Amino acid sequence: MKKITELLGIQYPIFQGAMAHIARYPLVSGVSEAGGLGIIAAGGLSGEELREQIRETKKRTKKPFAVNLMLQMENISEQVDVLIAEGVKIVTTGAGTPKPYMDKLKQANIKVFPVIPSVKLAKKMEQLGVDGVIAEGMEAGGHIGETTTMTLIPQVAQAVELPVIAAGGIGDGRGMSAAFALGASGVQMGTAFLSVEECPIHENYQQAILQADDTATTVIRKAKGGAIRGLKNQLTEEDTSDAFSLAALQRAADDGDTQQGIVMSGQIAGMLKEVKTAKALIEDVWGESEAVSKRLADYY
């Protein structure tokens, strides 16, 4: 199996999470230029808006980046056509199966990495011919599954012959080293990138992340299934139904209303205490992971 860095042409095996309404070209280009894999969140974008995000990213970096497709969106077919026309070569997917679009994506030589919450779905994605899976544990921010990262990653790695990217609760080199030990080929970080200079969120949102502690998040569940994780605030206590809306996310991310908006965040937020550049974060995570590996080698 090729290293994920060789497969995708990136320097570090670090994906940036495709955070809805947040993972736009300023963050994506910063992450890719720093050697990770920046990922544009296409959910909620029209075809032309996605085209603009892709082109603006290309203006800022010549390095690989990806587009994330939320497969329940009504304009997915249009988005697929746009990213193919614009020469995007890596796609991640969520909220559905990429099966209807696999032939078209593979004909365009696009690498496909679905986000999955279970072994069952990992196996189904392998049968479809995807290039890898992003196994996300419930420690993550935003939409989550039922299984923890610690238990999900080794089971997925054991079940499929694909590169596994570990996601959920990873924000430093210790977490990356743990993911490698569990069988992952790389990591995806979302919440950690909320703390970087390039992240286009309101200062209030970023400060809420930096001021969070280890018990600051809560899981909000829909009566008919589905759950999201975010910081506890007035909205999560009073009106959990609104927390699932794009409007609630916009109130926090754009307007800075961290009480009546949904501040999506993973449990790792309690460890984030300073603003860095994307480059500094990536290099710190990788450097710490290498140091952990060396300590382990020396110990044993």
C-alpha positions as a Markdown table, in Angstrom:
| # | Residue | x | y | z |
|---|---|---|---|---|
| 1 | Met | 0.0 | 0.0 | 0.0 |
| 2 | Lys | 1.4 | 3.4 | -1.0 |
| 3 | Lys | 2.0 | 6.0 | 1.7 |
| 4 | Ile | -0.9 | 8.5 | 1.7 |
| 5 | Thr | 1.6 | 11.3 | 1.0 |
| 6 | Glu | 2.7 | 9.5 | -2.1 |
| 7 | Leu | -0.8 | 8.6 | -3.2 |
| 8 | Leu | -2.0 | 12.2 | -3.0 |
| 9 | Gly | 1.2 | 14.2 | -3.6 |
| 10 | Ile | 1.2 | 15.9 | -0.2 |
| 11 | Gln | 4.0 | 16.5 | 2.3 |
| 12 | Tyr | 2.3 | 15.5 | 5.5 |
| 13 | Pro | -0.4 | 12.9 | 6.1 |
| 14 | Ile | -2.8 | 15.5 | 7.5 |
| 15 | Phe | -6.2 | 16.3 | 6.1 |
| 16 | Gln | -8.1 | 19.4 | 7.1 |
| 17 | Gly | -11.7 | 18.6 | 8.0 |
| 18 | Ala | -14.4 | 19.9 | 5.6 |
| 19 | Met | -16.2 | 22.1 | 8.1 |
| 20 | Ala | -19.5 | 23.3 | 6.6 |
| 21 | His | -19.5 | 27.1 | 5.9 |
| 22 | Ile | -16.0 | 27.4 | 7.2 |
| 23 | Ala | -13.7 | 25.3 | 5.0 |
| 24 | Arg | -13.3 | 27.9 | 2.3 |
| 25 | Tyr | -10.4 | 29.0 | 0.2 |
| 26 | Pro | -8.5 | 31.0 | 2.8 |
| 27 | Leu | -8.2 | 28.0 | 5.1 |
| 28 | Val | -7.9 | 25.4 | 2.3 |
| 29 | Ser | -5.1 | 27.1 | 0.5 |
| 30 | Gly | -3.3 | 27.8 | 3.7 |
| 31 | Val | -3.4 | 24.1 | 4.7 |
| 32 | Ser | -2.4 | 22.8 | 1.3 |
| 33 | Glu | 0.4 | 25.4 | 0.9 |
| 34 | Ala | 1.7 | 24.2 | 4.3 |
| 35 | Gly | 1.9 | 20.6 | 3.0 |
| 36 | Gly | -1.4 | 19.2 | 4.3 |
| 37 | Leu | -4.5 | 18.5 | 2.3 |
| 38 | Gly | -6.9 | 21.4 | 2.4 |
| 39 | Ile | -10.5 | 20.5 | 1.7 |
| 40 | Ile | -13.2 | 22.8 | 0.4 |
| 41 | Ala | -16.6 | 22.1 | 2.0 |
| 42 | Ala | -19.0 | 22.2 | -1.0 |
| 43 | Gly | -22.2 | 21.7 | 1.1 |
| 44 | Gly | -24.5 | 24.7 | 0.6 |
| 45 | Leu | -22.6 | 26.1 | -2.4 |
| 46 | Ser | -24.1 | 26.5 | -5.9 |
| 47 | Gly | -22.1 | 25.2 | -8.8 |
| 48 | Glu | -20.7 | 28.7 | -9.5 |
| 49 | Glu | -19.9 | 29.3 | -5.9 |
| 50 | Leu | -17.9 | 26.1 | -5.8 |
| 51 | Arg | -16.1 | 27.0 | -9.0 |
| 52 | Glu | -15.1 | 30.3 | -7.4 |
| 53 | Gln | -13.8 | 28.5 | -4.3 |
| 54 | Ile | -11.7 | 26.2 | -6.4 |
| 55 | Arg | -10.3 | 29.0 | -8.6 |
| 56 | Glu | -9.5 | 31.2 | -5.6 |
| 57 | Thr | -7.7 | 28.2 | -3.9 |
| 58 | Lys | -5.7 | 27.6 | -7.1 |
| 59 | Lys | -4.6 | 31.3 | -7.1 |
| 60 | Arg | -3.1 | 30.8 | -3.7 |
| 61 | Thr | -1.5 | 27.4 | -3.9 |
| 62 | Lys | -0.2 | 25.0 | -6.6 |
| 63 | Lys | -0.3 | 22.1 | -4.2 |
| 64 | Pro | -3.0 | 19.4 | -4.1 |
| 65 | Phe | -6.4 | 20.1 | -2.4 |
| 66 | Ala | -9.7 | 18.4 | -2.3 |
| 67 | Val | -13.4 | 19.1 | -2.4 |
| 68 | Asn | -15.9 | 17.5 | 0.1 |
| 69 | Leu | -19.3 | 16.6 | -1.3 |
| 70 | Met | -22.3 | 16.4 | 1.0 |
| 71 | Leu | -24.2 | 13.8 | -1.0 |
| 72 | Gln | -27.7 | 14.7 | 0.2 |
| 73 | Met | -27.5 | 18.1 | -1.4 |
| 74 | Glu | -29.8 | 18.6 | -4.4 |
| 75 | Asn | -27.1 | 20.0 | -6.7 |
| 76 | Ile | -24.5 | 17.2 | -6.2 |
| 77 | Ser | -24.5 | 16.3 | -9.9 |
| 78 | Glu | -23.8 | 19.9 | -10.8 |
| 79 | Gln | -21.0 | 20.1 | -8.2 |
| 80 | Val | -19.4 | 16.9 | -9.5 |
| 81 | Asp | -19.4 | 18.4 | -13.1 |
| 82 | Val | -17.8 | 21.6 | -11.8 |
| 83 | Leu | -15.0 | 19.9 | -9.9 |
| 84 | Ile | -14.2 | 17.7 | -12.8 |
| 85 | Ala | -14.2 | 20.6 | -15.2 |
| 86 | Glu | -11.9 | 22.5 | -12.8 |
| 87 | Gly | -9.4 | 19.7 | -12.5 |
| 88 | Val | -9.9 | 18.7 | -8.9 |
| 89 | Lys | -8.2 | 15.4 | -8.3 |
| 90 | Ile | -9.2 | 14.5 | -4.7 |
| 91 | Val | -12.8 | 14.2 | -3.3 |
| 92 | Thr | -14.0 | 13.4 | 0.1 |
| 93 | Thr | -17.7 | 12.5 | 0.7 |
| 94 | Gly | -20.2 | 12.5 | 3.5 |
| 95 | Ala | -23.9 | 12.1 | 4.2 |
| 96 | Gly | -24.6 | 9.4 | 1.7 |
| 97 | Thr | -23.0 | 7.0 | -0.8 |
| 98 | Pro | -20.8 | 8.2 | -3.7 |
| 99 | Lys | -22.0 | 5.1 | -5.7 |
| 100 | Pro | -24.0 | 7.1 | -8.3 |
| 101 | Tyr | -21.0 | 9.3 | -9.1 |
| 102 | Met | -18.1 | 6.8 | -8.8 |
| 103 | Asp | -17.8 | 6.0 | -12.6 |
| 104 | Lys | -17.7 | 9.6 | -13.5 |
| 105 | Leu | -15.2 | 10.4 | -10.7 |
| 106 | Lys | -12.9 | 7.5 | -11.6 |
| 107 | Gln | -13.0 | 8.3 | -15.3 |
| 108 | Ala | -11.6 | 11.7 | -14.4 |
| 109 | Asn | -8.8 | 10.0 | -12.3 |
| 110 | Ile | -10.2 | 11.5 | -9.1 |
| 111 | Lys | -9.2 | 9.9 | -5.8 |
| 112 | Val | -12.3 | 9.3 | -3.6 |
| 113 | Phe | -12.2 | 9.2 | 0.3 |
| 114 | Pro | -15.6 | 8.8 | 1.9 |
| 115 | Val | -16.1 | 9.7 | 5.6 |
| 116 | Ile | -17.5 | 6.7 | 7.4 |
| 117 | Pro | -18.6 | 6.0 | 11.0 |
| 118 | Ser | -18.6 | 2.2 | 11.0 |
| 119 | Val | -16.9 | -0.9 | 9.8 |
| 120 | Lys | -20.0 | -1.9 | 7.8 |
| 121 | Leu | -19.9 | 1.3 | 5.8 |
| 122 | Ala | -16.1 | 1.0 | 5.3 |
| 123 | Lys | -16.6 | -2.4 | 3.7 |
| 124 | Lys | -19.3 | -1.1 | 1.4 |
| 125 | Met | -17.0 | 1.8 | 0.3 |
| 126 | Glu | -14.2 | -0.6 | -0.4 |
| 127 | Gln | -16.6 | -2.6 | -2.6 |
| 128 | Leu | -17.3 | 0.5 | -4.5 |
| 129 | Gly | -13.7 | 1.0 | -5.4 |
| 130 | Val | -12.8 | 4.1 | -3.3 |
| 131 | Asp | -9.2 | 5.0 | -2.7 |
| 132 | Gly | -9.4 | 5.2 | 1.1 |
| 133 | Val | -11.7 | 6.0 | 4.0 |
| 134 | Ile | -11.8 | 8.7 | 6.6 |
| 135 | Ala | -13.0 | 6.9 | 9.8 |
| 136 | Glu | -14.4 | 9.4 | 12.1 |
| 137 | Gly | -15.1 | 8.9 | 15.8 |
| 138 | Met | -17.8 | 10.6 | 17.9 |
| 139 | Glu | -15.2 | 12.9 | 19.5 |
| 140 | Ala | -15.4 | 15.0 | 16.3 |
| 141 | Gly | -17.3 | 18.2 | 16.0 |
| 142 | Gly | -20.3 | 18.6 | 13.7 |
| 143 | His | -22.2 | 15.6 | 12.5 |
| 144 | Ile | -21.0 | 12.4 | 14.4 |
| 145 | Gly | -21.6 | 8.7 | 14.6 |
| 146 | Glu | -21.8 | 6.4 | 17.6 |
| 147 | Thr | -18.3 | 4.9 | 17.9 |
| 148 | Thr | -15.2 | 6.4 | 19.5 |
| 149 | Thr | -12.0 | 7.0 | 17.5 |
| 150 | Met | -10.1 | 4.7 | 19.8 |
| 151 | Thr | -12.4 | 1.7 | 19.0 |
| 152 | Leu | -13.3 | 2.6 | 15.4 |
| 153 | Ile | -9.9 | 3.0 | 13.8 |
| 154 | Pro | -8.4 | -0.5 | 14.6 |
| 155 | Gln | -11.6 | -2.2 | 13.6 |
| 156 | Val | -11.8 | -0.4 | 10.3 |
| 157 | Ala | -8.1 | -0.9 | 9.6 |
| 158 | Gln | -8.5 | -4.6 | 10.3 |
| 159 | Ala | -11.6 | -4.9 | 8.1 |
| 160 | Val | -10.4 | -3.2 | 4.9 |
| 161 | Glu | -7.3 | -3.2 | 2.6 |
| 162 | Leu | -7.5 | 0.6 | 2.1 |
| 163 | Pro | -5.7 | 3.5 | 3.6 |
| 164 | Val | -7.5 | 4.7 | 6.7 |
| 165 | Ile | -7.5 | 8.3 | 7.7 |
| 166 | Ala | -8.3 | 8.7 | 11.4 |
| 167 | Ala | -10.6 | 11.6 | 12.5 |
| 168 | Gly | -12.2 | 12.7 | 15.7 |
| 169 | Gly | -10.4 | 14.0 | 18.8 |
| 170 | Ile | -7.0 | 14.5 | 17.1 |
| 171 | Gly | -5.3 | 17.9 | 17.5 |
| 172 | Asp | -1.6 | 17.2 | 18.2 |
| 173 | Gly | 1.3 | 14.9 | 17.5 |
| 174 | Arg | 0.4 | 12.6 | 20.4 |
| 175 | Gly | -3.0 | 12.0 | 18.8 |
| 176 | Met | -1.4 | 11.5 | 15.4 |
| 177 | Ser | 1.0 | 8.9 | 16.8 |
| 178 | Ala | -1.9 | 7.1 | 18.5 |
| 179 | Ala | -3.8 | 7.0 | 15.2 |
| 180 | Phe | -0.8 | 5.5 | 13.5 |
| 181 | Ala | -0.5 | 2.9 | 16.3 |
| 182 | Leu | -4.2 | 2.0 | 15.8 |
| 183 | Gly | -3.6 | 1.3 | 12.1 |
| 184 | Ala | -4.3 | 4.7 | 10.4 |
| 185 | Ser | -2.2 | 6.0 | 7.4 |
| 186 | Gly | -2.9 | 9.6 | 8.3 |
| 187 | Val | -5.2 | 11.9 | 10.3 |
| 188 | Gln | -7.9 | 14.4 | 9.6 |
| 189 | Met | -8.2 | 17.4 | 12.0 |
| 190 | Gly | -11.1 | 19.8 | 12.0 |
| 191 | Thr | -11.4 | 21.6 | 15.3 |
| 192 | Ala | -7.7 | 22.2 | 15.5 |
| 193 | Phe | -7.8 | 24.2 | 12.3 |
| 194 | Leu | -10.5 | 26.5 | 13.8 |
| 195 | Ser | -7.6 | 27.9 | 15.8 |
| 196 | Val | -5.4 | 29.0 | 12.9 |
| 197 | Glu | -5.0 | 32.5 | 11.5 |
| 198 | Glu | -6.3 | 31.5 | 8.1 |
| 199 | Cys | -9.6 | 30.2 | 9.3 |
| 200 | Pro | -12.4 | 32.5 | 8.1 |
| 201 | Ile | -14.6 | 32.5 | 11.2 |
| 202 | His | -15.6 | 35.3 | 13.5 |
| 203 | Glu | -13.2 | 36.1 | 16.3 |
| 204 | Asn | -15.9 | 35.3 | 18.9 |
| 205 | Tyr | -16.2 | 31.7 | 17.5 |
| 206 | Gln | -12.4 | 31.3 | 17.5 |
| 207 | Gln | -12.1 | 32.6 | 21.1 |
| 208 | Ala | -14.9 | 30.3 | 22.2 |
| 209 | Ile | -12.8 | 27.4 | 20.9 |
| 210 | Leu | -9.7 | 28.6 | 22.7 |
| 211 | Gln | -11.5 | 29.2 | 25.9 |
| 212 | Ala | -13.2 | 25.8 | 25.9 |
| 213 | Asp | -12.2 | 23.0 | 28.4 |
| 214 | Asp | -12.5 | 19.3 | 28.2 |
| 215 | Thr | -16.2 | 19.2 | 29.1 |
| 216 | Ala | -17.3 | 22.2 | 27.0 |
| 217 | Thr | -19.0 | 20.3 | 24.2 |
| 218 | Thr | -22.4 | 18.5 | 24.1 |
| 219 | Val | -24.1 | 16.2 | 21.7 |
| 220 | Ile | -27.4 | 17.3 | 20.2 |
| 221 | Arg | -29.6 | 14.5 | 18.8 |
| 222 | Lys | -32.6 | 14.6 | 16.5 |
| 223 | Ala | -35.6 | 12.6 | 17.4 |
| 224 | Lys | -35.5 | 10.7 | 14.1 |
| 225 | Gly | -31.7 | 10.1 | 14.2 |
| 226 | Gly | -28.6 | 12.1 | 13.5 |
| 227 | Ala | -26.4 | 14.0 | 16.0 |
| 228 | Ile | -24.0 | 16.9 | 16.1 |
| 229 | Arg | -21.4 | 18.0 | 18.6 |
| 230 | Gly | -20.8 | 21.6 | 19.5 |
| 231 | Leu | -20.0 | 23.9 | 22.4 |
| 232 | Lys | -22.6 | 24.2 | 25.1 |
| 233 | Asn | -24.5 | 27.5 | 25.0 |
| 234 | Gln | -28.0 | 29.0 | 25.2 |
| 235 | Leu | -29.0 | 27.5 | 21.9 |
| 236 | Thr | -28.1 | 23.9 | 22.9 |
| 237 | Glu | -29.9 | 24.3 | 26.1 |
| 238 | Glu | -33.1 | 26.0 | 24.8 |
| 239 | Asp | -33.7 | 25.0 | 21.1 |
| 240 | Thr | -31.8 | 22.0 | 20.0 |
| 241 | Ser | -33.8 | 21.6 | 16.8 |
| 242 | Asp | -32.4 | 24.9 | 15.4 |
| 243 | Ala | -28.9 | 23.8 | 16.1 |
| 244 | Phe | -29.0 | 21.6 | 13.0 |
| 245 | Ser | -29.7 | 24.6 | 10.7 |
| 246 | Leu | -27.2 | 26.4 | 8.4 |
| 247 | Ala | -28.6 | 29.6 | 9.8 |
| 248 | Ala | -27.5 | 28.6 | 13.3 |
| 249 | Leu | -24.0 | 27.9 | 12.0 |
| 250 | Gln | -23.9 | 31.2 | 10.2 |
| 251 | Arg | -24.9 | 33.1 | 13.3 |
| 252 | Ala | -21.8 | 31.8 | 15.1 |
| 253 | Ala | -19.3 | 31.6 | 12.2 |
| 254 | Asp | -20.2 | 34.9 | 10.5 |
| 255 | Asp | -21.9 | 37.0 | 13.1 |
| 256 | Gly | -20.0 | 35.9 | 16.1 |
| 257 | Asp | -23.2 | 35.0 | 18.1 |
| 258 | Thr | -21.8 | 32.2 | 20.2 |
| 259 | Gln | -24.9 | 31.9 | 22.4 |
| 260 | Gln | -27.7 | 31.7 | 19.8 |
| 261 | Gly | -25.5 | 30.1 | 17.1 |
| 262 | Ile | -24.2 | 26.6 | 16.9 |
| 263 | Val | -20.4 | 26.6 | 17.6 |
| 264 | Met | -19.5 | 23.2 | 16.1 |
| 265 | Ser | -16.5 | 21.8 | 17.9 |
| 266 | Gly | -14.9 | 18.5 | 18.8 |
| 267 | Gln | -13.9 | 17.4 | 22.2 |
| 268 | Ile | -10.2 | 18.3 | 21.5 |
| 269 | Ala | -11.1 | 22.0 | 21.8 |
| 270 | Gly | -10.0 | 22.0 | 25.4 |
| 271 | Met | -6.4 | 21.4 | 24.3 |
| 272 | Leu | -6.3 | 24.4 | 21.9 |
| 273 | Lys | -5.0 | 27.5 | 23.6 |
| 274 | Glu | -3.3 | 29.7 | 21.0 |
| 275 | Val | -3.7 | 31.0 | 17.5 |
| 276 | Lys | -1.1 | 29.7 | 15.0 |
| 277 | Thr | -0.7 | 29.7 | 11.3 |
| 278 | Ala | -1.8 | 26.6 | 9.5 |
| 279 | Lys | 1.9 | 26.0 | 8.7 |
| 280 | Ala | 2.9 | 26.2 | 12.3 |
| 281 | Leu | 0.1 | 23.9 | 13.4 |
| 282 | Ile | 0.9 | 21.2 | 10.8 |
| 283 | Glu | 4.7 | 21.4 | 11.5 |
| 284 | Asp | 4.1 | 21.2 | 15.3 |
| 285 | Val | 1.8 | 18.2 | 15.0 |
| 286 | Trp | 4.2 | 16.4 | 12.7 |
| 287 | Gly | 7.3 | 17.3 | 14.8 |
| 288 | Glu | 5.6 | 16.1 | 18.0 |
| 289 | Ser | 4.5 | 12.9 | 16.4 |
| 290 | Glu | 8.1 | 12.2 | 15.3 |
| 291 | Ala | 9.3 | 12.9 | 18.8 |
| 292 | Val | 6.7 | 10.6 | 20.3 |
| 293 | Ser | 7.8 | 7.8 | 17.9 |
| 294 | Lys | 11.4 | 8.3 | 18.9 |
| 295 | Arg | 10.6 | 8.2 | 22.6 |
| 296 | Leu | 8.7 | 5.0 | 22.1 |
| 297 | Ala | 11.6 | 3.5 | 20.1 |
| 298 | Asp | 14.1 | 4.5 | 22.8 |
| 299 | Tyr | 11.8 | 3.1 | 25.5 |
| 300 | Tyr | 11.3 | -0.3 | 23.9 |
